[in-house]
mmCIF file of C-alpha atoms in Angstrom:
data_model
loop_
_atom_site.group_PDB
_atom_site.id
_atom_site.type_symbol
_atom_site.label_atom_id
_atom_site.label_comp_id
_atom_site.label_asym_id
_atom_site.label_seq_id
_atom_site.Cartn_x
_atom_site.Cartn_y
_atom_site.Cartn_z
ATOM 1 C CA GLN A 50 -2.745 -19.216 3.226
ATOM 2 C CA VAL A 51 -2.393 -15.476 3.794
ATOM 3 C CA GLN A 52 -5.342 -13.159 4.195
ATOM 4 C CA LEU A 53 -5.052 -9.384 3.951
ATOM 5 C CA VAL A 54 -7.678 -6.884 5.059
ATOM 6 C CA GLU A 55 -7.318 -3.192 4.241
ATOM 7 C CA SER A 56 -9.052 -0.315 5.951
ATOM 8 C CA GLY A 57 -8.801 3.439 6.225
ATOM 9 C CA GLY A 58 -9.857 4.726 2.831
ATOM 10 C CA GLY A 59 -12.255 7.598 2.369
ATOM 11 C CA LEU A 60 -13.082 10.907 0.753
ATOM 12 C CA VAL A 61 -10.770 13.797 1.576
ATOM 13 C CA GLN A 62 -9.786 17.150 0.153
ATOM 14 C CA ALA A 63 -6.504 17.957 -1.528
ATOM 15 C CA GLY A 64 -3.814 18.542 1.061
ATOM 16 C CA ASP A 65 -5.429 16.268 3.642
ATOM 17 C CA SER A 66 -3.987 13.077 5.105
ATOM 18 C CA LEU A 67 -5.175 9.496 5.421
ATOM 19 C CA ARG A 68 -3.696 6.369 6.939
ATOM 20 C CA LEU A 69 -4.419 3.007 5.392
ATOM 21 C CA SER A 70 -4.021 -0.202 7.360
ATOM 22 C CA CYS A 71 -3.474 -3.746 6.174
ATOM 23 C CA ALA A 72 -3.940 -6.540 8.687
ATOM 24 C CA ALA A 73 -2.236 -9.774 7.657
ATOM 25 C CA SER A 74 -2.952 -13.289 8.831
ATOM 26 C CA GLY A 75 -0.401 -15.917 8.007
ATOM 27 C CA ARG A 76 3.313 -15.659 7.441
ATOM 28 C CA THR A 77 4.573 -13.189 4.862
ATOM 29 C CA PHE A 78 7.996 -11.720 4.162
ATOM 30 C CA SER A 79 7.369 -8.616 2.124
ATOM 31 C CA MET A 80 4.389 -6.353 1.814
ATOM 32 C CA GLY A 81 3.447 -3.744 -0.704
ATOM 33 C CA TRP A 82 0.841 -1.135 -1.517
ATOM 34 C CA PHE A 83 -0.506 -0.708 -5.016
ATOM 35 C CA ARG A 84 -3.246 1.437 -6.469
ATOM 36 C CA GLN A 85 -5.480 1.412 -9.497
ATOM 37 C CA ALA A 86 -7.408 4.352 -10.840
ATOM 38 C CA PRO A 87 -10.332 3.931 -13.256
ATOM 39 C CA GLY A 88 -9.108 3.150 -16.753
ATOM 40 C CA LYS A 89 -5.494 2.840 -15.628
ATOM 41 C CA GLU A 90 -3.186 -0.041 -14.891
ATOM 42 C CA ARG A 91 -2.375 -1.076 -11.352
ATOM 43 C CA GLU A 92 0.711 0.772 -10.172
ATOM 44 C CA PHE A 93 3.231 0.339 -7.410
ATOM 45 C CA VAL A 94 3.098 2.716 -4.454
ATOM 46 C CA ALA A 95 5.379 1.411 -1.689
ATOM 47 C CA ALA A 96 6.830 -1.801 -0.287
ATOM 48 C CA THR A 97 8.783 -3.057 2.690
ATOM 49 C CA ARG A 98 9.944 -6.205 4.426
ATOM 50 C CA TRP A 99 8.650 -7.310 7.815
ATOM 51 C CA SER A 100 12.145 -8.141 9.057
ATOM 52 C CA ALA A 101 14.109 -5.192 7.694
ATOM 53 C CA SER A 102 13.911 -1.456 7.264
ATOM 54 C CA THR A 103 14.283 -1.516 3.501
ATOM 55 C CA THR A 104 11.518 0.405 1.781
ATOM 56 C CA TYR A 105 10.713 1.315 -1.796
ATOM 57 C CA TYR A 106 8.502 4.152 -2.960
ATOM 58 C CA ALA A 107 7.136 5.235 -6.286
ATOM 59 C CA ASP A 108 8.538 8.583 -7.363
ATOM 60 C CA SER A 109 5.052 10.035 -7.414
ATOM 61 C CA VAL A 110 4.604 9.523 -3.666
ATOM 62 C CA LYS A 111 8.123 10.022 -2.290
ATOM 63 C CA GLY A 112 8.149 12.595 0.459
ATOM 64 C CA ARG A 113 4.368 12.382 0.920
ATOM 65 C CA PHE A 114 3.655 8.721 1.717
ATOM 66 C CA THR A 115 5.289 6.591 4.393
ATOM 67 C CA ILE A 116 5.031 2.837 4.729
ATOM 68 C CA SER A 117 5.405 1.359 8.190
ATOM 69 C CA LYS A 118 4.614 -1.810 10.049
ATOM 70 C CA ASP A 119 3.723 -3.100 13.480
ATOM 71 C CA ASN A 120 5.164 -6.586 13.683
ATOM 72 C CA ALA A 121 3.390 -7.343 16.939
ATOM 73 C CA LYS A 122 0.034 -6.650 15.305
ATOM 74 C CA ASN A 123 1.006 -8.085 11.922
ATOM 75 C CA THR A 124 -0.257 -4.866 10.410
ATOM 76 C CA MET A 125 1.206 -2.624 7.738
ATOM 77 C CA TYR A 126 0.325 1.032 7.306
ATOM 78 C CA LEU A 127 0.475 3.616 4.573
ATOM 79 C CA GLN A 128 0.494 7.157 5.882
ATOM 80 C CA MET A 129 -0.529 9.478 3.064
ATOM 81 C CA ASN A 130 0.064 13.189 3.509
ATOM 82 C CA ASN A 131 -0.555 16.137 1.226
ATOM 83 C CA LEU A 132 -2.941 14.106 -0.874
ATOM 84 C CA LYS A 133 -3.588 15.176 -4.445
ATOM 85 C CA PRO A 134 -6.538 14.479 -6.762
ATOM 86 C CA GLU A 135 -4.256 12.247 -8.841
ATOM 87 C CA ASP A 136 -3.887 9.969 -5.795
ATOM 88 C CA THR A 137 -7.531 8.960 -6.230
ATOM 89 C CA ALA A 138 -7.649 5.191 -6.713
ATOM 90 C CA VAL A 139 -8.463 1.888 -5.118
ATOM 91 C CA TYR A 140 -5.531 0.992 -2.895
ATOM 92 C CA TYR A 141 -4.520 -2.616 -2.408
ATOM 93 C CA CYS A 142 -2.084 -4.224 -0.031
ATOM 94 C CA ALA A 143 -0.286 -7.328 -1.166
ATOM 95 C CA ALA A 144 2.162 -9.904 0.150
ATOM 96 C CA THR A 145 5.016 -11.793 -1.405
ATOM 97 C CA GLN A 146 8.242 -13.594 -0.538
ATOM 98 C CA THR A 147 10.789 -11.302 -2.166
ATOM 99 C CA LEU A 148 10.672 -7.532 -1.891
ATOM 100 C CA THR A 149 9.754 -6.179 -5.298
ATOM 101 C CA THR A 150 7.907 -3.330 -6.963
ATOM 102 C CA SER A 151 6.310 -5.592 -9.571
ATOM 103 C CA TRP A 152 2.644 -6.265 -8.871
ATOM 104 C CA SER A 153 2.740 -9.529 -10.821
ATOM 105 C CA SER A 154 5.178 -10.960 -8.271
ATOM 106 C CA TYR A 155 2.767 -10.625 -5.359
ATOM 107 C CA ASP A 156 0.906 -13.738 -4.336
ATOM 108 C CA TYR A 157 -1.760 -12.452 -1.984
ATOM 109 C CA TRP A 158 -4.009 -9.410 -2.253
ATOM 110 C CA GLY A 159 -6.467 -7.589 -0.084
ATOM 111 C CA GLN A 160 -9.898 -6.539 -1.266
ATOM 112 C CA GLY A 161 -8.914 -2.909 -1.794
ATOM 113 C CA THR A 162 -10.010 0.345 -0.205
ATOM 114 C CA GLN A 163 -11.160 3.437 -2.075
ATOM 115 C CA VAL A 164 -9.308 6.709 -1.655
ATOM 116 C CA THR A 165 -10.891 9.750 -3.257
ATOM 117 C CA VAL A 166 -9.217 13.151 -3.170
ATOM 118 C CA SER A 167 -11.284 16.136 -4.224
ATOM 119 C CA SER A 168 -9.719 19.332 -5.502
#
């Protein structure tokens, strides 16, 4: 069983930065970040594998967000720079076997952390 715990959300102004963390217990192979804004579907943000450098990003966050990991701490991060009001959402980390951008393929989910960006 895999447990994921996110932290690091908050209220910031446009142009600010935040770093989200996702601490994982149990063995996972690939990790991803997703977000869901009120009234919208859950959408992919970024994903990576623990054992490789391969990363995927949504077009909307490329160049602003960076996914990284600390294998020794079993923790994944999402560094978010130049935040925009449209980045406001609940952010979830998730784990799966095969690296994918499809949220339905992820088996384990964290509880979510709120990110609010004011204009």
